[in-house]
Coordinates of C-alpha atoms and ligand atoms in Angstrom, one line a residue:
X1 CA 118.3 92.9 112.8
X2 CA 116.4 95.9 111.0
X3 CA 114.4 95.0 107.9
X4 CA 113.3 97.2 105.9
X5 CA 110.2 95.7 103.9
X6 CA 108.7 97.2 100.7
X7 CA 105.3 96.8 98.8
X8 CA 105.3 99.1 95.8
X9 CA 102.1 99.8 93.5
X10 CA 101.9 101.5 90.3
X11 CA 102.2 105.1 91.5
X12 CA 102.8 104.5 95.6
X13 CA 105.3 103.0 97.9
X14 CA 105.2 101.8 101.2
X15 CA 107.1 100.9 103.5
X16 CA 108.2 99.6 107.0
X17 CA 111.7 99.2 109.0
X18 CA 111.4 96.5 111.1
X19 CA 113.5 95.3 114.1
X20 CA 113.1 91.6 113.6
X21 CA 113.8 90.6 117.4
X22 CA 111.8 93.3 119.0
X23 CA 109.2 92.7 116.1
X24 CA 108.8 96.6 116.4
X25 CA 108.5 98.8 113.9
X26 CA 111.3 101.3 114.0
X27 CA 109.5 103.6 111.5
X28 CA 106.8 103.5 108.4
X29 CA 105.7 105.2 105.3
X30 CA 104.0 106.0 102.4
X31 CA 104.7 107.6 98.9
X32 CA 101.8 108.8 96.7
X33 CA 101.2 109.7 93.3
X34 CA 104.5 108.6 91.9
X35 CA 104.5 109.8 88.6
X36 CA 101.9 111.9 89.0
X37 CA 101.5 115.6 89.8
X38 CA 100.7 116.1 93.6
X39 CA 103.9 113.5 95.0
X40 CA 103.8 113.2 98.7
X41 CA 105.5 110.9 101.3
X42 CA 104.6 110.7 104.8
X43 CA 106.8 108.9 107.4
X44 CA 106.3 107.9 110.7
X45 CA 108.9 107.0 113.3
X46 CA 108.0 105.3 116.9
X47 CA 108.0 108.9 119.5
X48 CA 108.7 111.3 116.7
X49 CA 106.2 113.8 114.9
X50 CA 105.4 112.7 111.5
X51 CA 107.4 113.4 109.0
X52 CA 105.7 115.0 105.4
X53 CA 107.6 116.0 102.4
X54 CA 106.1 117.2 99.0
X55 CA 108.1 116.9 96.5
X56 CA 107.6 115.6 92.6
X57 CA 108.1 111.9 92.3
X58 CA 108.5 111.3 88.5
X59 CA 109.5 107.6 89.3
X60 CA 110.2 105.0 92.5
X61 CA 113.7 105.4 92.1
X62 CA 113.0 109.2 93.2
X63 CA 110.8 107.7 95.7
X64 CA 112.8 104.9 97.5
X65 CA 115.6 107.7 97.6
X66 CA 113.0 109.8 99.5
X67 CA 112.6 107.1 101.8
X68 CA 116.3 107.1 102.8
X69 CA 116.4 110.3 103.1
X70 CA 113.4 109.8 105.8
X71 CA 115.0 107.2 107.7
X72 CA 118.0 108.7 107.9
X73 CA 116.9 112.0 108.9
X74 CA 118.5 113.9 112.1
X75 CA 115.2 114.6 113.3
X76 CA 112.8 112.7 112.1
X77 CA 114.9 109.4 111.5
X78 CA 115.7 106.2 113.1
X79 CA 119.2 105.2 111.7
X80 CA 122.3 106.6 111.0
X81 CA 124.0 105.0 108.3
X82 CA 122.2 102.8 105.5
X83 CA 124.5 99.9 106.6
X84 CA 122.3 99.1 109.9
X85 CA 119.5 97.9 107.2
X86 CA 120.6 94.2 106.9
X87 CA 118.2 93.3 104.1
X88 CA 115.0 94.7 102.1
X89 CA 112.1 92.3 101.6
X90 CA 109.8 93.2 98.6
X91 CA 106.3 92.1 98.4
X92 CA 106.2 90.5 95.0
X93 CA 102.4 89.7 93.8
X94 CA 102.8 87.0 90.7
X95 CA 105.6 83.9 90.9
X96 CA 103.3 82.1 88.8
X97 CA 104.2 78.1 89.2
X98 CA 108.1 79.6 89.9
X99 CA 108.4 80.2 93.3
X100 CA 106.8 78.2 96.7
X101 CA 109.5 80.3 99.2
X102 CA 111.3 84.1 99.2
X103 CA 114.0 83.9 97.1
X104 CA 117.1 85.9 96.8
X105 CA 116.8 88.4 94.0
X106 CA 118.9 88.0 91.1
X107 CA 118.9 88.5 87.3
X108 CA 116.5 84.7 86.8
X109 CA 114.5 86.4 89.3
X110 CA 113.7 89.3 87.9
X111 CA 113.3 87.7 84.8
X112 CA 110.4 85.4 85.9
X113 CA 108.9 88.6 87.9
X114 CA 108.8 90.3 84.4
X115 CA 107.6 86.8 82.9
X116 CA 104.7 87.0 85.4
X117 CA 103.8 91.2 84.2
X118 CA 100.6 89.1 81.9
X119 CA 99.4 87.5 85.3
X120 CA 99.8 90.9 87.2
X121 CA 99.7 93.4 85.0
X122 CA 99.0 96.1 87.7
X123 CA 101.5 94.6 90.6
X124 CA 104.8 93.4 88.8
X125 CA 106.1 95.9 86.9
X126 CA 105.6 98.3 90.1
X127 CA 106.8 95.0 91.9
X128 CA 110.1 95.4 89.9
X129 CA 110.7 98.9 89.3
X130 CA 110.8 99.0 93.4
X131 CA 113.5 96.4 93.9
X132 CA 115.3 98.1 91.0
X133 CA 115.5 101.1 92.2
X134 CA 116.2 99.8 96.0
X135 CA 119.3 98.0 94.5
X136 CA 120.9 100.9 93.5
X137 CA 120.3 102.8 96.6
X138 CA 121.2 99.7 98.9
X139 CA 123.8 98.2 96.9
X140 CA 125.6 95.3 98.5
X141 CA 122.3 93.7 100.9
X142 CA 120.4 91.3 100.0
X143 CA 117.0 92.1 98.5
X144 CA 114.1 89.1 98.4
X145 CA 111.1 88.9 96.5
X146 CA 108.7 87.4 98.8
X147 CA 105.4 86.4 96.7
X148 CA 101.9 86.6 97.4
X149 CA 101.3 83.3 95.4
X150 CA 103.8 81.3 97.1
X151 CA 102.0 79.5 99.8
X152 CA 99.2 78.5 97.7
X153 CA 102.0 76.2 95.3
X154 CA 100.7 73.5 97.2
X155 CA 97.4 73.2 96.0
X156 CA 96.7 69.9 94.3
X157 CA 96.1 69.8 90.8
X158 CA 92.4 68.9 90.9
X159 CA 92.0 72.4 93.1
X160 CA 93.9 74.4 90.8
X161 CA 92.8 73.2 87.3
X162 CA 90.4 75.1 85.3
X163 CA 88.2 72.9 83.9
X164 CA 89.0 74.1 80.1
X165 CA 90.9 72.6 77.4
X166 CA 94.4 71.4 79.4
X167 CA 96.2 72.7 76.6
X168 CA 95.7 76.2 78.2
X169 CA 97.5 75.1 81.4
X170 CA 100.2 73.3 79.2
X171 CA 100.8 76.3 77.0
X172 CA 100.2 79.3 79.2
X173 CA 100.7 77.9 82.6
X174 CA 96.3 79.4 82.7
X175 CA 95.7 77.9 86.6
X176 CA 94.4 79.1 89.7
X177 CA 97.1 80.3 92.1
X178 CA 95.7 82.1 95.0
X179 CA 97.0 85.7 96.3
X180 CA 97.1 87.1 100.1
X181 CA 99.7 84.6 100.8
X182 CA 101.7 86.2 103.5
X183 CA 98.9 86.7 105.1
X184 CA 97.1 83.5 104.6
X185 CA 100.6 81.7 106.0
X186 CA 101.1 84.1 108.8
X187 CA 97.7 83.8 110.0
X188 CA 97.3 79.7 109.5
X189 CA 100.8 79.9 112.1
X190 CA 99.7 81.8 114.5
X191 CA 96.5 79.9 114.6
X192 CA 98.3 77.0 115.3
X193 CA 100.4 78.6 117.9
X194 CA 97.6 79.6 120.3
X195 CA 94.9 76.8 119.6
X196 CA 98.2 74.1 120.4
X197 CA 96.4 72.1 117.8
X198 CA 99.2 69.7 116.2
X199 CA 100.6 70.8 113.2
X200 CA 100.9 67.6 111.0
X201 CA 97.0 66.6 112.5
X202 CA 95.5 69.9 111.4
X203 CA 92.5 71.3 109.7
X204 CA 92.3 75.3 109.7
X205 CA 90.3 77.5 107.2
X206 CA 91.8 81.9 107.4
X207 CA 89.0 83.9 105.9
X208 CA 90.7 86.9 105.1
X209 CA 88.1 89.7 104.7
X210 CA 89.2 92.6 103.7
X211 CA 89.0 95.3 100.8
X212 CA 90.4 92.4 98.8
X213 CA 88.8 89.2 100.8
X214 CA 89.9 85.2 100.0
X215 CA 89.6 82.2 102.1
X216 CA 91.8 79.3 102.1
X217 CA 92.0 75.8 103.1
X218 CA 95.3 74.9 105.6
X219 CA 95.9 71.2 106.1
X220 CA 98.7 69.9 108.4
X221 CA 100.2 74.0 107.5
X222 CA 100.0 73.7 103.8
X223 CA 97.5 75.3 101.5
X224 CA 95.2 72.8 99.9
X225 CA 92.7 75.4 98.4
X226 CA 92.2 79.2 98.6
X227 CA 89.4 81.2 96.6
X228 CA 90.9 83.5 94.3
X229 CA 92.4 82.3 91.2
X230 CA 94.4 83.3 87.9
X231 CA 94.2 87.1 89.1
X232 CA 92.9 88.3 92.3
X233 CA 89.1 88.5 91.0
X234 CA 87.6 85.2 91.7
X235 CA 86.0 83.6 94.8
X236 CA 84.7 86.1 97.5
X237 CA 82.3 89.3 97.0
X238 CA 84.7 92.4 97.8
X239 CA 84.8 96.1 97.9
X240 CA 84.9 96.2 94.1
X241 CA 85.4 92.8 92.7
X242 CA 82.7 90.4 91.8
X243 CA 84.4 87.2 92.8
X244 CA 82.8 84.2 91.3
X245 CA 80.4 84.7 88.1
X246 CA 79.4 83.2 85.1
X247 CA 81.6 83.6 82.3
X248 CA 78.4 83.8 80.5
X249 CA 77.4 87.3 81.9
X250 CA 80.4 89.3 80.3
X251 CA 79.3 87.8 76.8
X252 CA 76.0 89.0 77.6
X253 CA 76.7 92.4 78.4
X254 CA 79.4 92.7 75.7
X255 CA 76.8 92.4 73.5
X256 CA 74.1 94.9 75.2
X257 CA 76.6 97.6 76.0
X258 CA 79.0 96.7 73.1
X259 CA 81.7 96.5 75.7
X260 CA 85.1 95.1 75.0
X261 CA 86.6 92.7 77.4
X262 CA 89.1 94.8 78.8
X263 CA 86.0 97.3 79.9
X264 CA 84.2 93.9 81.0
X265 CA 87.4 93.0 83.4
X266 CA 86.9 96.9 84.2
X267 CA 83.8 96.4 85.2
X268 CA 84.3 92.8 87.4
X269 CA 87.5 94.3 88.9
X270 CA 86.4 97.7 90.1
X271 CA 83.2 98.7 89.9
X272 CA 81.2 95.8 91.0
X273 CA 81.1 93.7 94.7
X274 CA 80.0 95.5 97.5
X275 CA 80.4 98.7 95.5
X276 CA 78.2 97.4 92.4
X277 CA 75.8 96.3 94.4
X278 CA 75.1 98.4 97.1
X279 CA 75.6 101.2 94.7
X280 CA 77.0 103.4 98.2
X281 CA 81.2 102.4 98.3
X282 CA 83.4 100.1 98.3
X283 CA 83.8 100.5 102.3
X284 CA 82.5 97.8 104.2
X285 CA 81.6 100.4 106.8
X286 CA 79.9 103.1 104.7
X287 CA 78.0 100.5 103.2
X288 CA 77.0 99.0 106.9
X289 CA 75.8 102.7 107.5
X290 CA 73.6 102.6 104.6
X291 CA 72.0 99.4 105.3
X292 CA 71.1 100.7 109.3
X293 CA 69.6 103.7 107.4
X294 CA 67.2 101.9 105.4
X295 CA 69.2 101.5 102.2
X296 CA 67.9 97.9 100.3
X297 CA 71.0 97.4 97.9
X298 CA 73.1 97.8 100.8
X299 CA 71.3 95.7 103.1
X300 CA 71.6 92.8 99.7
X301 CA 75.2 93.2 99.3
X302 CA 76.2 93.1 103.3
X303 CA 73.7 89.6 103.1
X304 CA 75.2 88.3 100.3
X305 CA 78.8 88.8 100.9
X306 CA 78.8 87.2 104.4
X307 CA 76.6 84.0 102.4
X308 CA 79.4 84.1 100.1
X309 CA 82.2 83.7 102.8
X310 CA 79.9 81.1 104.6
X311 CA 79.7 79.3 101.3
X312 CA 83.4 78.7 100.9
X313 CA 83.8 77.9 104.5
X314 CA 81.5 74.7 103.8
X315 CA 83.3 73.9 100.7
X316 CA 86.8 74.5 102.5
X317 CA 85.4 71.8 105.3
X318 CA 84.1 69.4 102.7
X319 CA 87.9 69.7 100.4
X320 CA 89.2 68.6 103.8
X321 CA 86.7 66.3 105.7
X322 CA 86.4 68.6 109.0
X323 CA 87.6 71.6 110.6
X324 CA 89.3 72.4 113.5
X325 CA 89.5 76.0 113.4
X326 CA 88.5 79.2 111.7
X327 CA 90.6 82.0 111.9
X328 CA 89.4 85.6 110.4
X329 CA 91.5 88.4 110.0
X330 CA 91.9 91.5 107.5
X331 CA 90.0 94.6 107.9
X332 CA 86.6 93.2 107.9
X333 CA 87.6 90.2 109.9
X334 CA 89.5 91.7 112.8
X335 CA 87.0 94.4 113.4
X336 CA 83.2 93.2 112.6
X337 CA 82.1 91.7 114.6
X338 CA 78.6 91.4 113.1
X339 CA 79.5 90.1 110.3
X340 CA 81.6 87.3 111.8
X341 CA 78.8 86.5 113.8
X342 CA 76.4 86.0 111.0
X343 CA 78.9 84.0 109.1
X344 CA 79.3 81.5 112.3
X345 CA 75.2 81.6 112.0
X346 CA 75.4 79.7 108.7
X347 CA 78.1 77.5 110.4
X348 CA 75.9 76.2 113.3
X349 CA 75.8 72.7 112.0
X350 CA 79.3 72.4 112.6
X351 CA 78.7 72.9 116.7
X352 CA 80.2 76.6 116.6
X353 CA 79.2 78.5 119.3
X354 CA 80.1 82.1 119.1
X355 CA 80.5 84.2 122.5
X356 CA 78.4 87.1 121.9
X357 CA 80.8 89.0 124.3
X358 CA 84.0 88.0 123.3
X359 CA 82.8 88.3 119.6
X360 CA 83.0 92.2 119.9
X361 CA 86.8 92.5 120.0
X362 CA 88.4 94.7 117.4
X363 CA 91.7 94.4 116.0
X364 CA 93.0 92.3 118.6
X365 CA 93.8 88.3 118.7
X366 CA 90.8 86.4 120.8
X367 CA 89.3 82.8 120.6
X368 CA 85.5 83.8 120.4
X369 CA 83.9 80.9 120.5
X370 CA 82.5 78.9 123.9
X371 CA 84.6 76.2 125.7
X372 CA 81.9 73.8 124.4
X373 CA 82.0 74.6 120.8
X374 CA 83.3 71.7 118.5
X375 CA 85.2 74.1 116.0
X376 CA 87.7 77.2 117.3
X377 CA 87.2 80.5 116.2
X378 CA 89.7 83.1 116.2
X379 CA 90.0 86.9 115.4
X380 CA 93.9 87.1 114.8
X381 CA 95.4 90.1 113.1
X382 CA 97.4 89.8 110.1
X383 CA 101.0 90.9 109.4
X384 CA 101.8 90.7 106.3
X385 CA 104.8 93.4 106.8
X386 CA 106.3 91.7 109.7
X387 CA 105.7 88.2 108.1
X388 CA 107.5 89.9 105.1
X389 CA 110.5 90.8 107.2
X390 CA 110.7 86.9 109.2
X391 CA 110.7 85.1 105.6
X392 CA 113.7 87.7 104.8
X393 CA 115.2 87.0 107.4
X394 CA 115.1 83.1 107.8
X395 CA 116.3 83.0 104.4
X396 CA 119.6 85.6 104.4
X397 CA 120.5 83.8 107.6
X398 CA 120.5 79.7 105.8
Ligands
AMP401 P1 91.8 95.9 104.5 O1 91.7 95.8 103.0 O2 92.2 94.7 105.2 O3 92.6 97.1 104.9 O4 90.3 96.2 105.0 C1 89.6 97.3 104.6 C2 88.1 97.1 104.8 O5 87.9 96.8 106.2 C3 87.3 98.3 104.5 O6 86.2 98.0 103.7 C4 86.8 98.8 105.9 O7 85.5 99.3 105.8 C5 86.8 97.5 106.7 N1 86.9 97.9 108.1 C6 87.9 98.5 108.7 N2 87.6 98.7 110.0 C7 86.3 98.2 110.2 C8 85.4 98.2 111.3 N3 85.7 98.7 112.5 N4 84.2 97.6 111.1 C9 83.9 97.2 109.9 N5 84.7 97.2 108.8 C10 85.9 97.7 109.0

């Protein structure tokens, strides 16, 4: 079945047709600058030159009809008629407490997605706009919202409470919720898959490292803890995000730079981790560049983003009383090998033993740790869009 899968952002779009029992990708795209001057899509279909148009994009619905246009293009197309689509999945970032599996769209689903635009104020209402404008140019096909929050509903209360007045949770539903979930859930499966560990006897921790990075706790396949919170900002150092801090900070600066806190979340969100720090980029290779040159900041944030990650790994085997395997993936974790390594360093007391060989695989899935280590570590690639297109279909076929 082909399955066309969509993540939208504020002014892009992108997108993948997928054949769910080849698990190939029939075609994929992006449009950019959606509302802004300078619109472009570029589409990509298995043996065919790529495909560029650029053309103004005032809004998605412009956009996603761009996108048909693409796919069903004589030359540069894969189908023929709209009809062979058989659903769209839609990556959805907020469900808030609302949804723990895809769900059908319908009217109370859109409705919570709106509910949600306080949680993601940058995600949803791009979230929405997509699926609303893909239901009117694929009328009559399912459409499901598949949420990056969702596998993370079964955290237990005493990892997903703030400590602050209760009142907060009660009135405003203010909690931790986690984000990467497709990935985190796709990863954690596949991780089972190839290390034949038992699925209800299971302790696995998916360090996700990428631009955005979070780590998360899988028990017997269910999500017990992950590192990022209310919004996508807490827990791990990453390209531009602090992660963790002291609340205490943006009162301090407020009141040296006379900062508001919407310039303070500014701040936290996209001008600080490894691009505050280092003071190079937010690229985790640019910054590695830096550091071999000589460059001190750089060499400090590389050291203390990898402590970070090693950090939450202990935590993450404490909240579950062991570990059976590590899995890292994302763009950090499939290809860096270094950095893995150094985070398996910290990890020695656990009997990890890395394979210095093995450890230099890029972008491909590998157990690369010796037969005699205690714990498993795996590089397995994430994918989120194929993962995206599964849950779709699993759930238009019940
Ligand atoms: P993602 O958000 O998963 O796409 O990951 C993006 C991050 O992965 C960027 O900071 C890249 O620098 C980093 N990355 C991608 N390829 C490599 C590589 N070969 N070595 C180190 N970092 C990489």
């Amino acid at each position: 079945m082909n399955i066309l899968v969509i993540n939208c952002g504020s002014s892009s779009l992108k997108y993948q047709l997928i054949d769910t029992d080849s698990k190939s990708v029939l075609a994929k795209g992006l449009c950019e600058r959606i509302g802004i001057e300078g619109s472009k899509l570029t589409h990509e279909a298995a043996g065919k030159d790529e495909f560029v148009v650029e053309n103004p994009m005032p809004d998605h619905q412009v956009a996603v009809d761009m996108v048909m246009k693409a796919l069903l293009d004589p030359k540069y197309g894969v189908l023929k008629d709209i009809s062979e689509i058989s659903a769209v999945g839609h990556r959805v970032l907020h469900g808030s407490k609302y949804y723990s599996d895809p769900v059908i769209v319908n009217e109370d689903v859109k409705k919570v997605i709106r509910d949600c635009y306080d949680l993601g104020p940058l995600h949803n209402p791009a979230n929405l706009t997509g699926i609303i404008a893909c239901e009117a140019a694929m009328p009559g096909i399912p459409h499901v919202a598949v949420f990056d929050t969702a596998f993370h509903q079964t955290m237990p209360e005493k990892a997903f409470l703030y400590a602050i007045p209760y009142e907060y949770y009660e009135k405003y539903n203010i909690r931790r919720y986690g984000f990467h979930g497709t990935s985190h859930s796709y990863v954690a499966k596949r991780t089972l898959e190839i290390s034949g560990l038992d699925p209800n006897n299971s302790k696995i921790i998916v360090a996700h490292l990428g631009n955005g990075a979070s780590i998360t706790a899988v028990q017997n396949g269910k999500c017990v803890d992950t590192s990022m919170g209310l919004t996508p900002l807490e827990g791990l150092i990453m390209g531009t995000r602090s992660g963790d801090i002291d609340a205490g900070v943006l009162q301090y600066i407020a009141h040296k730079e006379n900062k508001d806190i919407d310039e303070l979340l500014n701040l936290l969100n996209k001008k600080s981790g490894m691009l505050g720090v280092s003071g190079v980029s937010s690229d985790f290779r640019d910054v590695k560049k830096a550091e071999e040159e000589g460059n001190h900041r750089a060499k400090v944030a590389n050291e203390a983003f990898v402590y970070r990650v090693a950090k939450y790994i202990g935590a993450y085997v404490a909240a579950m009383n062991g570990v059976d395997a590590i899995a890292f993936t994302a763009g950090v974790g499939e290809n860096d090998g270094i950095v893995r390594g150094q985070v398996c360093e910290y990890l020695g007391y656990l009997g990890i033993k890395i394979d210095e060989e093995v450890n230099k695989v890029r972008g491909k899935e590998a157990l690369i740790t010796t037969p005699d280590s205690k714990v498993k570590v795996y590089v397995v690639p994430t994918n989120e869009e194929l993962s995206i297109a599964q849950q779709t279909l699993a759930l238009i076929r019940k």
